[in-house]
Short mmCIF file of C-alpha atoms in Angstrom, two decimals:
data_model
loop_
_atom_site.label_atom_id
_atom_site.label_comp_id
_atom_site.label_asym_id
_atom_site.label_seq_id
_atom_site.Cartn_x
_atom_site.Cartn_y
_atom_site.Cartn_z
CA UNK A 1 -14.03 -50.78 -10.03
CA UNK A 2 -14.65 -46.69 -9.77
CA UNK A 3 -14.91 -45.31 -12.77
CA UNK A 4 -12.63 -41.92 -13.39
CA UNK A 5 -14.56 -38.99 -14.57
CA UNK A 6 -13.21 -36.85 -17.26
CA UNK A 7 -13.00 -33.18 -15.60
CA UNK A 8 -13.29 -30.83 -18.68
CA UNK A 9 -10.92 -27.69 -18.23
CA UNK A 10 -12.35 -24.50 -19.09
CA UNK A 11 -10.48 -22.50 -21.81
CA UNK A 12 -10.00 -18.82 -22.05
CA UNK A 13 -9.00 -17.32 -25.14
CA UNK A 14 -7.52 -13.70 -25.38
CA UNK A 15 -7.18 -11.86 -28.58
CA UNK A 16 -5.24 -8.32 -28.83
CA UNK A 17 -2.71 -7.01 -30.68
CA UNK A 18 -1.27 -5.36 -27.86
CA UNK A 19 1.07 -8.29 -25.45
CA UNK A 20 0.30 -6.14 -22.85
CA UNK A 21 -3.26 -5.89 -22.35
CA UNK A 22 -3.34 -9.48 -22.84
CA UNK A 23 -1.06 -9.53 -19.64
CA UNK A 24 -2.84 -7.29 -17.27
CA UNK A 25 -5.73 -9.11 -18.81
CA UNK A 26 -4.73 -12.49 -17.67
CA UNK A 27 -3.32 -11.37 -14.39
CA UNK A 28 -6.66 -9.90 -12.81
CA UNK A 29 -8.85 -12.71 -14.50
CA UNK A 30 -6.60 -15.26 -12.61
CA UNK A 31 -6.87 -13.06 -9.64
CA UNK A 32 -10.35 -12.48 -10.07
CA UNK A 33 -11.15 -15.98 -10.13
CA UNK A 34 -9.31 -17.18 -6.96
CA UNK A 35 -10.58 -14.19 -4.89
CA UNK A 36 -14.40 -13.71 -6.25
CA UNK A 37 -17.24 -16.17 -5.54
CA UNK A 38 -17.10 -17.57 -8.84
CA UNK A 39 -18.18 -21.34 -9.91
CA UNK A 40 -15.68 -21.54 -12.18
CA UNK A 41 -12.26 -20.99 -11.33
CA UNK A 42 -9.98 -23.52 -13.57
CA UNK A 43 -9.08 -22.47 -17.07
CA UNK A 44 -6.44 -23.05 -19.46
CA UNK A 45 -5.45 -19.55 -21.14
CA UNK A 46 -4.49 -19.14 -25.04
CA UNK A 47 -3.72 -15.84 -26.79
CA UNK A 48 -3.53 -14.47 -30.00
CA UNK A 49 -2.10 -11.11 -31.29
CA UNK A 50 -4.22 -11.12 -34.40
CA UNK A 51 -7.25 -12.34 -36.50
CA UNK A 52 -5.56 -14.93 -38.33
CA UNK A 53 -3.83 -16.77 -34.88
CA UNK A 54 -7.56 -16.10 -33.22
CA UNK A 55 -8.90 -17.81 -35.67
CA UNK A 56 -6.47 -20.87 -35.63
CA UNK A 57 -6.80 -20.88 -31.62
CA UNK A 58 -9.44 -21.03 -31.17
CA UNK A 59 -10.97 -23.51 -34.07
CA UNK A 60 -7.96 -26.17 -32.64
CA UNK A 61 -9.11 -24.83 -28.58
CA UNK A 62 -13.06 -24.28 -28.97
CA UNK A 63 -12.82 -22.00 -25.60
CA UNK A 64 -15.72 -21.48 -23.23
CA UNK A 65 -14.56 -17.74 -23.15
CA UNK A 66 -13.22 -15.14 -25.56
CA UNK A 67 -11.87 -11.66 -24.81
CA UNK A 68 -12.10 -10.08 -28.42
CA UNK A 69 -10.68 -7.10 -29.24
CA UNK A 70 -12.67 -5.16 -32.04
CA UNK A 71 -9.48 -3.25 -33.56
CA UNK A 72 -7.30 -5.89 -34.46
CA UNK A 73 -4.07 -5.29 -37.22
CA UNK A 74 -5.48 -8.00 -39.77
CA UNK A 75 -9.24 -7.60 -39.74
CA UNK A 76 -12.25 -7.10 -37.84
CA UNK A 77 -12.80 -8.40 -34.08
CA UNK A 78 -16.92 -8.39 -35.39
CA UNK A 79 -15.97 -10.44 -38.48
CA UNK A 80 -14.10 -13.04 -36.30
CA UNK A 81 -17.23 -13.05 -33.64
CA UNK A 82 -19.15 -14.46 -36.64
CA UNK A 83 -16.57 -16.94 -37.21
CA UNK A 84 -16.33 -18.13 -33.35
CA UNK A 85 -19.90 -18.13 -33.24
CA UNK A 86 -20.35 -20.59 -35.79
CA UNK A 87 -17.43 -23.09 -34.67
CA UNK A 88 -19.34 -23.35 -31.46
CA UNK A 89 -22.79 -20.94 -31.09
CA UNK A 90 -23.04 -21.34 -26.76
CA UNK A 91 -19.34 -19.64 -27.05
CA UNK A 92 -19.55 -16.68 -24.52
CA UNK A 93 -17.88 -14.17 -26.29
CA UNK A 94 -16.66 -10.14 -25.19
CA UNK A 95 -16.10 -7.84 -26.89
CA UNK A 96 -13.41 -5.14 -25.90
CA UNK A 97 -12.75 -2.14 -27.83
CA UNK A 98 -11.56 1.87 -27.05
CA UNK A 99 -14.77 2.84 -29.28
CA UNK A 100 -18.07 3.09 -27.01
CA UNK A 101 -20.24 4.37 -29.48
CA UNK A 102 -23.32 2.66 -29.51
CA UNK A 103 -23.44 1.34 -33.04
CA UNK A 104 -20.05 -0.90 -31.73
CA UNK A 105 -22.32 -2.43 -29.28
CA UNK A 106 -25.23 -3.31 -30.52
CA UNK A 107 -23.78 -4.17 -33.89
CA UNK A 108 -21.48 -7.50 -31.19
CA UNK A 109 -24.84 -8.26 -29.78
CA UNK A 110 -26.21 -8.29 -33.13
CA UNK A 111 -23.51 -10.83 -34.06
CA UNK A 112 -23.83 -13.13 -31.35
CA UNK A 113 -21.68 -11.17 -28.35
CA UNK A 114 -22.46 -11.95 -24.53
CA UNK A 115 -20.65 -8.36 -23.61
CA UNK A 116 -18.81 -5.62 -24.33
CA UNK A 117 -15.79 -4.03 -22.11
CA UNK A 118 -15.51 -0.43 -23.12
CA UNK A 119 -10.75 -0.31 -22.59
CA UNK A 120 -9.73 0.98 -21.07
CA UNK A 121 -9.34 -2.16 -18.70
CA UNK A 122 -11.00 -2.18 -14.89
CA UNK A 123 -11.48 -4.10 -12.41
CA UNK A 124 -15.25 -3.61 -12.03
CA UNK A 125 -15.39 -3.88 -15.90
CA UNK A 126 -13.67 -7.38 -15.99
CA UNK A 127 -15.65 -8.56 -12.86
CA UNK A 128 -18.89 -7.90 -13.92
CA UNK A 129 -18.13 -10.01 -17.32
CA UNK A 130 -16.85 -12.79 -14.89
CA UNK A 131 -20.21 -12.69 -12.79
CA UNK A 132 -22.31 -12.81 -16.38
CA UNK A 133 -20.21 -15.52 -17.46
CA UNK A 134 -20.81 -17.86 -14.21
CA UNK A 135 -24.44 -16.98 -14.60
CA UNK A 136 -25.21 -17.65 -18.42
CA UNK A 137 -22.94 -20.53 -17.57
CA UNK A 138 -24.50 -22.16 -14.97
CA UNK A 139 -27.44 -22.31 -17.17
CA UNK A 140 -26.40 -23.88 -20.23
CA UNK A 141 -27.11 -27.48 -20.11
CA UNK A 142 -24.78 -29.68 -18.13
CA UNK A 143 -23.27 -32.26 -20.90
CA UNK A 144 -23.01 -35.33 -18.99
CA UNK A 145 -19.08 -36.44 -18.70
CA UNK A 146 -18.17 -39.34 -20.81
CA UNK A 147 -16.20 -41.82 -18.03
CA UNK A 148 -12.58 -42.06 -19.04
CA UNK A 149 -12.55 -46.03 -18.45
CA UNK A 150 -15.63 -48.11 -19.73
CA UNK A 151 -16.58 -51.08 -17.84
CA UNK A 152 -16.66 -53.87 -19.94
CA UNK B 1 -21.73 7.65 -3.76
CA UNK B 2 -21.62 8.61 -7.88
CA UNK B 3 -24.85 8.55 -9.38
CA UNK B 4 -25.92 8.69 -13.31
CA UNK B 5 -28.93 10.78 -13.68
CA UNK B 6 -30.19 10.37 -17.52
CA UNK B 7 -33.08 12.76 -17.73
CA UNK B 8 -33.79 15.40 -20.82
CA UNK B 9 -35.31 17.55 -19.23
CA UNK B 10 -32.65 19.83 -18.25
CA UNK B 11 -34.18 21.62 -15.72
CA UNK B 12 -35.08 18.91 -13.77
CA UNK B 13 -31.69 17.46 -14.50
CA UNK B 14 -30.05 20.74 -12.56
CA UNK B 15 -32.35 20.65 -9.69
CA UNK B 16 -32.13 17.10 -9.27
CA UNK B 17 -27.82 17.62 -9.14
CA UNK B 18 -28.36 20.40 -6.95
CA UNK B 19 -30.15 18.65 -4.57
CA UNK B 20 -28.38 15.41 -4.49
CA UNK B 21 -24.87 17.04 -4.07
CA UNK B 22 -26.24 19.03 -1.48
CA UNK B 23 -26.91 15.32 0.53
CA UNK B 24 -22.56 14.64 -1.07
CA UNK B 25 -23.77 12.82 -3.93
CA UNK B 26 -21.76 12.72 -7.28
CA UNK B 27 -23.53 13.47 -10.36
CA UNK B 28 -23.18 13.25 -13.65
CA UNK B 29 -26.05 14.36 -16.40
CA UNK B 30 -26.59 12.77 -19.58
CA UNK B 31 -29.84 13.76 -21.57
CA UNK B 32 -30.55 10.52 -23.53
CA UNK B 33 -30.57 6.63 -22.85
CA UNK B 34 -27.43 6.14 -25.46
CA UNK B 35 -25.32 8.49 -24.00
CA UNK B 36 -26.70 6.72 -20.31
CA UNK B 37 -25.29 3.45 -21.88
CA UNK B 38 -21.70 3.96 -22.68
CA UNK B 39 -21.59 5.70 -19.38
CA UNK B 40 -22.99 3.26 -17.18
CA UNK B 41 -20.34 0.86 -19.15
CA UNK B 42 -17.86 2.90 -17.34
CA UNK B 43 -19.08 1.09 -13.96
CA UNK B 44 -18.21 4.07 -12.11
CA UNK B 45 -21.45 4.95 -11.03
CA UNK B 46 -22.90 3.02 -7.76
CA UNK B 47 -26.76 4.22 -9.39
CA UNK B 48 -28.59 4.78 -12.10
CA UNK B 49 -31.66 6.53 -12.38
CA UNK B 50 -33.22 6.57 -15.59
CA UNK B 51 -36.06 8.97 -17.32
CA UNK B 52 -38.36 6.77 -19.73
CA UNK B 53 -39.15 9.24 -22.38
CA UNK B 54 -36.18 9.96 -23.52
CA UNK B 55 -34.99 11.24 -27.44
CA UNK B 56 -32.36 8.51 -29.05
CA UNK B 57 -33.02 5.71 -26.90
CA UNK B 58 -35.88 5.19 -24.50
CA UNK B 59 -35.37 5.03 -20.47
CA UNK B 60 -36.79 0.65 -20.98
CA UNK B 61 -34.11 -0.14 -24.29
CA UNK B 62 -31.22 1.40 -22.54
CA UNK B 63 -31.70 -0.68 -19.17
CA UNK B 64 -32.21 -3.65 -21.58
CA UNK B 65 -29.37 -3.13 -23.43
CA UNK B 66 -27.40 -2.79 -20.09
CA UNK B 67 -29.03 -5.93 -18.31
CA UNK B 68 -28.29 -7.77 -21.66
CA UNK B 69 -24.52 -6.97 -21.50
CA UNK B 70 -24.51 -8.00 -17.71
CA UNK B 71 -24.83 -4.75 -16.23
CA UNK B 72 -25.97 -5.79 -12.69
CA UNK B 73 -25.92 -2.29 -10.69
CA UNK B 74 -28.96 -0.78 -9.47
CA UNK B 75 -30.98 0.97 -11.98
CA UNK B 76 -34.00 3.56 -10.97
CA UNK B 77 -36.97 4.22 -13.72
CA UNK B 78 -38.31 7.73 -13.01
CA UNK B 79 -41.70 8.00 -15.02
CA UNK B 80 -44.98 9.69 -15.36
CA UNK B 81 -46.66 6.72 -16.74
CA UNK B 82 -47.06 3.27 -15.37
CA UNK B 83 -43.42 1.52 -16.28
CA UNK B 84 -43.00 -2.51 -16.16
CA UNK B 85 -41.10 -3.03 -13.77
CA UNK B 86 -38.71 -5.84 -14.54
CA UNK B 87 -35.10 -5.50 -14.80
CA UNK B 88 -35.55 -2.26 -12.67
CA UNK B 89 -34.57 -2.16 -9.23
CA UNK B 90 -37.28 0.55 -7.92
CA UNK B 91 -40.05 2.45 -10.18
CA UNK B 92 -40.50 6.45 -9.05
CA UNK B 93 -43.40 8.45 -9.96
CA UNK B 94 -43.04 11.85 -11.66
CA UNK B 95 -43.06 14.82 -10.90
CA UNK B 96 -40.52 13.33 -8.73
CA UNK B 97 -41.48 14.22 -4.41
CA UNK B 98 -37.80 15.22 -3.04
CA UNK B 99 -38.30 13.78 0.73
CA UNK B 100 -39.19 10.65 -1.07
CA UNK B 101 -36.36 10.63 -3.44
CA UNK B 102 -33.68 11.54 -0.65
CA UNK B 103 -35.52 8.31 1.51
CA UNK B 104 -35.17 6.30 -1.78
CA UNK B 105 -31.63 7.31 -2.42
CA UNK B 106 -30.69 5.95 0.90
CA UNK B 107 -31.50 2.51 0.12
CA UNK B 108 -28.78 2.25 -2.20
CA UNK B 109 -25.24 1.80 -0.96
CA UNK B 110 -22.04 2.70 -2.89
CA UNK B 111 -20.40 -0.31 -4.58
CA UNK B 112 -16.77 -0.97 -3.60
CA UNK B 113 -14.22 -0.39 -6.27
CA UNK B 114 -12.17 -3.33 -7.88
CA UNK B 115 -8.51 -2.63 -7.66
CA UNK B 116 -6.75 -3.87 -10.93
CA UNK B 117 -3.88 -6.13 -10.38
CA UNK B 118 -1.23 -4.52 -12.02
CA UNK B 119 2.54 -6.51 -11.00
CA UNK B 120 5.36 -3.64 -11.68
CA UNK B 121 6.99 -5.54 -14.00
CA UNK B 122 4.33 -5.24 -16.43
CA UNK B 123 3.96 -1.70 -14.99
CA UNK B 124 7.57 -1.16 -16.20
CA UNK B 125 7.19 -2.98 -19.43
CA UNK B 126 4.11 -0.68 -20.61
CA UNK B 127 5.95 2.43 -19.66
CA UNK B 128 9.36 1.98 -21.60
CA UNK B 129 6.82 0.90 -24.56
CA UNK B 130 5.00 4.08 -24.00
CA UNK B 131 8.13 6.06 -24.24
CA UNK B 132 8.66 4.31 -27.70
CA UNK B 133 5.19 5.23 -28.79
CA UNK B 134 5.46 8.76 -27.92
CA UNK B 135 8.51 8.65 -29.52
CA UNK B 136 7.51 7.66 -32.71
CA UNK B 137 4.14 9.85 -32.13
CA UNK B 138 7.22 12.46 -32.83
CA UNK B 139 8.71 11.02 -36.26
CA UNK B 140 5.15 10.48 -37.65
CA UNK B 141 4.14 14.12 -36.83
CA UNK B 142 7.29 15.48 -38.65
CA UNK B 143 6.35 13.72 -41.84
CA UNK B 144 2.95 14.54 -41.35
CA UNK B 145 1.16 10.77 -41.42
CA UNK B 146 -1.47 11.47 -39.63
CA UNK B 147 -3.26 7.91 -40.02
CA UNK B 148 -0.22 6.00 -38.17
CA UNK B 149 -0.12 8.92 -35.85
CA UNK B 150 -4.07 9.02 -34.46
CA UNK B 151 -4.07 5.07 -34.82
CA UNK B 152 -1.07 5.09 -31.95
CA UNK B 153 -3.10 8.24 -30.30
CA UNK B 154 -5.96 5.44 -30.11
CA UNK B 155 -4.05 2.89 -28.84
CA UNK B 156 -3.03 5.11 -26.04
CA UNK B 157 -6.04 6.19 -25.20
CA UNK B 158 -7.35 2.15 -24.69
CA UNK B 159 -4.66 1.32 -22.76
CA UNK B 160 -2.73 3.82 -20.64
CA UNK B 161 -5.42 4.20 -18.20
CA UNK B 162 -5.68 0.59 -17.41
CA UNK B 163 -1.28 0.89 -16.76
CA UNK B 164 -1.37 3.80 -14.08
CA UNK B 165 -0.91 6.16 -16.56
CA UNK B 166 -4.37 7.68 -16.41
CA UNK B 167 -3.20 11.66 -17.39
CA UNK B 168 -1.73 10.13 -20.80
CA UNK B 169 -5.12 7.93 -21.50
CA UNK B 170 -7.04 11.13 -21.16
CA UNK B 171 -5.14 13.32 -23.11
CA UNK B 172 -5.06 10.99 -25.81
CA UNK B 173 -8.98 10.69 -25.58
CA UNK B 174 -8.79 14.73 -25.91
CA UNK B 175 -6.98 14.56 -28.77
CA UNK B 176 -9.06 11.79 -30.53
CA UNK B 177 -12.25 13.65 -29.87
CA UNK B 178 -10.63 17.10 -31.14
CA UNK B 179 -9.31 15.70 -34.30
CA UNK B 180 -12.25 15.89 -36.87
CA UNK B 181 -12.55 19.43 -35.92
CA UNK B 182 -8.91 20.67 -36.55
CA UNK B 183 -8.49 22.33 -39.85
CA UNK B 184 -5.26 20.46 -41.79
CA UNK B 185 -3.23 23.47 -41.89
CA UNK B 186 -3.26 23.03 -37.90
CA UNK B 187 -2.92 19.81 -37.19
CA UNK B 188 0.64 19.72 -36.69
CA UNK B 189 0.37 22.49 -33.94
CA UNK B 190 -1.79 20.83 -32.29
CA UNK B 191 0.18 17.45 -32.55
CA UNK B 192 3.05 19.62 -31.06
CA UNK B 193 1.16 20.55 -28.33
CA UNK B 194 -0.56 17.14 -27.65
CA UNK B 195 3.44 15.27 -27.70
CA UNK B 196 4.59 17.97 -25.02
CA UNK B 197 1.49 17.59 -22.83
CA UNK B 198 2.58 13.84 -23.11
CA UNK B 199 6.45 14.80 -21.78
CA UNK B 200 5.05 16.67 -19.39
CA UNK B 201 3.00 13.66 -18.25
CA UNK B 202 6.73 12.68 -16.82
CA UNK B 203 7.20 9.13 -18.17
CA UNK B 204 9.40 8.50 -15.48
#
């Protein structure tokens, strides 16, 4: 008897407080994905519109990949990071935010950040997140997939 | 093809721009590896060529930094001294030889821009919410609550841009850079101003 192997979605989660962004967001990622040479095309996508629903998400979710937005209504995007990074460490997590000062940036990698999109929102920006996700993510370990049906 | 040039010397930085935009490059100037970072972040520039000695950050920490956040766009090292050469593209020597440069230069071919998918009903969607914002930009500056106020100016400036309504993004980035300078008693002029630069923005 074959035995069926469990294929393992990816899951994106998207946190801003703005419905929009998470929109246009969403749209080029998915359009990204199907026209770039990427590995990893199929995801689920959740979204949030604040800290508190991020936080919920993505403990219930445990995505491969967060968009976080630093400036969020109910807290800090940083403080969160912390949070996700704990929940599950080899999380590749980036940070978006309108402030580019320096101090914004290293302060994410500090706290466990892959990247950092600097809105507003491009295409080059989000593609060059996408290519640094495939890579980092094609070199995590491979966990081996459980088989949905054990043979006796 | 729009290249970065992150040099403190300034005098090297004009010749350098007057040289290149002789051959049609772009260039933009920055005179220290921090400011070389949130502008390569941009990812409008197709090069990068980047002075090690540098005050704030250092020529090596700033292509670090980028190459740590994915940044995976040529980047030149221009130095007098011997430079490692990883996570650089090409190493020049100073004083920098311009025949070589310009053959140098050559190598590097402009990187094709990324259109962002943007369907027009989300195009619409932003726009009548834009209206609103600029809208109530107008009640807050009447009563004079200028935390509400710069935190919509801010939200603006993040987002309009990315929605095809570039002129509004940029004058709300004016206006966020301005503010710490503008004395209290004129703030509301200058809100004035800022909400009918928006309207004339036409938010068809």
């Amino acid at each position: 008897m074959q035995t069926k192997v469990k294929v393992r979605e990816q899951k994106i989660l998207l946190v801003d407080d703005l419905e929009y962004n998470r929109q246009l967001l969403r749209n080029n990622l998915t359009a990204l994905f199907s026209k770039e040479k990427l590995r990893y095309r199929a995801f689920n996508y959740f979204q949030a519109h604040n800290a508190s629903t991020a936080l919920l998400t993505f403990s219930q979710q445990l995505p491969e990949l967060v968009f976080l937005d630093i400036e969020l209504p109910d807290g800090s995007g940083l403080e969160l990071l912390k949070r996700f990074k704990e929940l599950k460490p080899e999380c590749f997590v980036v940070m978006v935010s309108g402030v580019s000062t320096l101090e914004n940036v290293k302060t994410s990698i500090a706290s466990g950040a892959a990247s950092f999109i600097v809105k507003p929102f491009t295409g080059d920006k989000i593609l060059a997140v996408l290519k640094q996700f495939d890579r980092y993510y094609n070199k995590l370990p491979k966990v081996i997939e459980e088989p949905l049906i054990q043979k006796p | 093809m729009n290249l970065l040039f992150a040099e403190d010397d300034e005098l090297l930085a004009q010749l350098f721009q007057l040289q290149a935009e002789i051959l049609g490059y772009q260039v933009l100037w920055v005179a220290n590896g921090d400011l070389a970072v949130q502008q390569a972040l941009s990812y409008q520039f197709d090069l990068l060529l980047m002075d090690i000695q540098m005050p704030v950050m250092d020529g090596i920490s700033a292509m670090q930094l980028l190459r740590q956040l994915g940044y995976d766009r040529p980047i030149i090292a221009m130095s007098a001294e011997e430079v490692p050469a990883t996570g650089f593209d090409l190493v020049l020597k100073k004083p920098l030889q311009w025949p070589e440069l310009q053959q140098q230069l050559a190598k590097f071919k402009a990187i094709p821009s990324i259109e962002l998918e943007l369907p027009t009903e989300l195009k619409e969607a932003y726009l009548a919410h834009a209206k609103q914002l600029v809208q109530q930009l107008a009640t807050l500056a009447e009563q004079q609550n200028w935390i509400d106020f710069m935190a919509i100016v801010h939200q603006l400036k993040g987002s309009a841009a990315s929605f095809d309504l570039a002129p509004l993004g940029q004058l709300a980035d004016q206006l966020q850079k301005e503010w710490k300078t503008i004395p209290a008693g004129q703030r509301t002029e200058r809100a004035t101003y800022f909400l009918e630069q928006c309207k004339a923005c036409k938010l068809k």
